Coordinates of C-alpha atoms in Angstrom, one line a residue:
M1 CA 103.7 88.7 93.3
L2 CA 105.6 89.7 96.4
A3 CA 105.5 93.4 95.3
L4 CA 101.7 93.1 95.0
V5 CA 101.5 91.6 98.5
H6 CA 103.5 94.5 99.9
E7 CA 101.4 97.0 98.0
F8 CA 98.2 95.4 99.3
A9 CA 99.7 95.4 102.9
R10 CA 100.4 99.2 102.7
F11 CA 96.9 99.8 101.1
G12 CA 95.4 97.6 103.8
T13 CA 97.2 99.6 106.6
V14 CA 95.8 102.9 105.4
G15 CA 92.4 101.3 104.7
G16 CA 92.3 99.7 108.2
L17 CA 92.9 103.0 109.8
G18 CA 90.4 104.6 107.4
I19 CA 87.8 102.0 108.6
F20 CA 88.3 103.1 112.2
V21 CA 87.9 106.8 111.1
N22 CA 84.8 105.9 109.1
L23 CA 83.1 103.8 111.7
G24 CA 84.1 106.3 114.5
V25 CA 82.7 109.3 112.7
F26 CA 79.6 107.2 111.7
N27 CA 78.9 106.2 115.4
I28 CA 79.6 109.7 116.7
C29 CA 77.3 111.2 114.1
R30 CA 74.5 108.7 114.9
G31 CA 74.9 109.2 118.6
A32 CA 75.3 113.0 118.6
T33 CA 72.8 114.0 115.9
G34 CA 69.3 113.1 114.9
L35 CA 70.4 112.6 111.3
P36 CA 69.2 109.5 109.3
V37 CA 71.6 106.5 109.3
V38 CA 72.6 106.8 105.7
R39 CA 73.3 110.5 105.9
C40 CA 75.6 109.9 108.9
S41 CA 77.3 107.2 106.8
V42 CA 77.9 109.6 103.9
I43 CA 79.4 112.1 106.2
A44 CA 81.7 109.5 107.8
T45 CA 82.7 108.1 104.4
T46 CA 83.6 111.6 103.2
V47 CA 85.8 112.2 106.2
A48 CA 87.4 108.8 105.6
I49 CA 88.0 109.6 101.9
A50 CA 90.1 112.7 102.9
F51 CA 92.0 110.7 105.5
N52 CA 92.6 107.8 103.0
Y53 CA 93.9 110.1 100.3
L54 CA 96.6 111.5 102.5
G55 CA 97.6 108.1 103.7
L56 CA 97.6 106.5 100.3
R57 CA 99.5 109.4 98.7
H58 CA 102.1 109.8 101.4
F59 CA 102.5 106.1 102.6
A60 CA 101.1 103.4 100.3
Y61 CA 101.8 105.0 97.0
R62 CA 104.6 107.5 97.9
D63 CA 106.8 106.1 95.1
R64 CA 104.3 106.6 92.4
D65 CA 104.1 109.3 89.8
K66 CA 103.4 112.7 91.3
S67 CA 103.7 114.8 88.1
H68 CA 99.9 115.0 87.4
R69 CA 98.6 115.8 90.9
S70 CA 95.4 117.5 89.7
R71 CA 94.5 114.5 87.5
E72 CA 95.3 112.2 90.5
V73 CA 93.0 114.1 92.8
L74 CA 90.2 114.3 90.3
L75 CA 90.4 110.5 89.6
F76 CA 90.7 109.8 93.3
L77 CA 87.5 111.7 93.9
V78 CA 85.6 110.1 91.0
F79 CA 86.5 106.6 92.2
S80 CA 86.0 107.5 95.8
V81 CA 82.5 108.8 95.0
A82 CA 81.8 105.5 93.2
G83 CA 83.0 103.6 96.3
L84 CA 80.8 105.9 98.5
V85 CA 77.8 104.9 96.4
I86 CA 78.7 101.2 96.7
E87 CA 79.4 101.4 100.4
N88 CA 76.3 103.4 101.3
G89 CA 74.1 101.5 98.8
V90 CA 74.7 98.4 100.9
L91 CA 73.6 100.2 104.1
Y92 CA 70.7 101.9 102.3
V93 CA 69.3 98.6 101.0
A94 CA 69.7 96.9 104.4
T95 CA 68.2 99.8 106.3
Y96 CA 65.3 100.9 104.0
G97 CA 64.9 97.9 101.8
F98 CA 64.8 95.2 104.4
G99 CA 64.2 97.3 107.6
W100 CA 67.4 96.0 109.2
N101 CA 68.2 98.9 111.5
G102 CA 69.7 99.6 114.9
P103 CA 73.2 100.2 116.1
L104 CA 74.6 96.7 115.7
L105 CA 73.0 96.0 112.3
G106 CA 73.9 99.5 111.1
N107 CA 77.6 98.9 112.0
L108 CA 77.4 95.4 110.4
F109 CA 76.0 96.7 107.1
K110 CA 78.3 99.7 107.2
F111 CA 81.3 97.4 107.5
L112 CA 80.0 95.1 104.7
G113 CA 79.6 98.1 102.5
I114 CA 83.1 99.3 103.3
A115 CA 84.5 95.8 102.4
T116 CA 82.6 95.7 99.1
A117 CA 83.7 99.2 98.2
T118 CA 87.3 98.5 99.2
L119 CA 87.7 95.8 96.5
F120 CA 86.6 98.3 93.9
R121 CA 88.8 101.1 95.4
F122 CA 91.9 98.9 95.5
W123 CA 91.5 98.1 91.8
S124 CA 90.7 101.6 90.7
Y125 CA 93.3 103.4 92.7
R126 CA 96.0 101.0 91.7
A127 CA 95.0 101.0 88.0
W128 CA 94.0 104.6 87.4
V129 CA 94.9 107.0 90.3
F130 CA 98.4 106.1 91.7
R131 CA 100.0 104.9 88.5
A132 CA 103.5 103.3 88.6
L133 CA 106.3 105.4 87.2
P134 CA 107.8 104.1 83.9
G135 CA 110.7 101.9 84.5
H136 CA 109.5 100.9 88.0
A137 CA 108.0 97.7 87.0
P138 CA 108.5 94.8 89.5
P139 CA 111.5 92.6 88.7
P140 CA 110.9 89.5 86.7
P141 CA 110.5 86.3 88.7
P142 CA 113.7 84.3 89.5
G143 CA 114.6 82.0 86.7
G144 CA 113.3 84.1 83.9
P145 CA 109.8 85.0 82.6
H146 CA 108.7 81.3 82.4
G147 CA 110.0 80.2 85.7
E148 CA 112.6 78.0 84.1
P149 CA 116.0 78.2 85.8
G150 CA 118.0 77.9 82.5
N151 CA 115.8 80.3 80.5
N152 CA 117.3 83.7 81.3
A153 CA 119.3 86.2 79.4
S154 CA 122.4 85.8 81.5
N155 CA 122.8 82.2 80.3
P156 CA 123.7 82.3 76.5
A157 CA 123.2 78.5 76.2
A158 CA 119.6 78.8 77.5
Y159 CA 116.7 77.8 75.2
H160 CA 114.9 80.9 73.9
P161 CA 111.8 79.7 72.1
E162 CA 111.4 83.0 70.2
T163 CA 114.9 82.9 68.7
T164 CA 116.1 79.3 68.6
A165 CA 114.9 75.9 67.6
P166 CA 113.8 73.5 70.3
P167 CA 116.6 71.3 71.8
P168 CA 116.8 67.8 70.3

């Protein structure tokens, strides 16, 4: 569990910086161009995807398998595009479905879209893109796999339900 917390913290650090990149590019694009809001959002998300790949590969998942880089990049792009659709779908529905537009609402729904897509991205990147190297599984919890202090391999007198009868 602790390893998952540390992994989520590294993922969150990269993601947090990616949110600043995403929202910054989004607001610059909205202010400097006459492009529609969702188009500015897609541009911003694309820039953030590139930023996030570099951060995830070289910081959050630097200890993961690097032997299949082209597969990694392809899967990252596939799941990132799915996240882009989720993220910008939220903004699209709010803007064009409900008419909720304007700088404040645009940023609010952009942020909600990012949050929704982040849950999907964390799962997909962890499960499919940045796979753990064989033999690098997190250590078992203290006290053995069932959390029982006496049920471990280092204690020969320990009760092992798969190999011994229950104690009297």
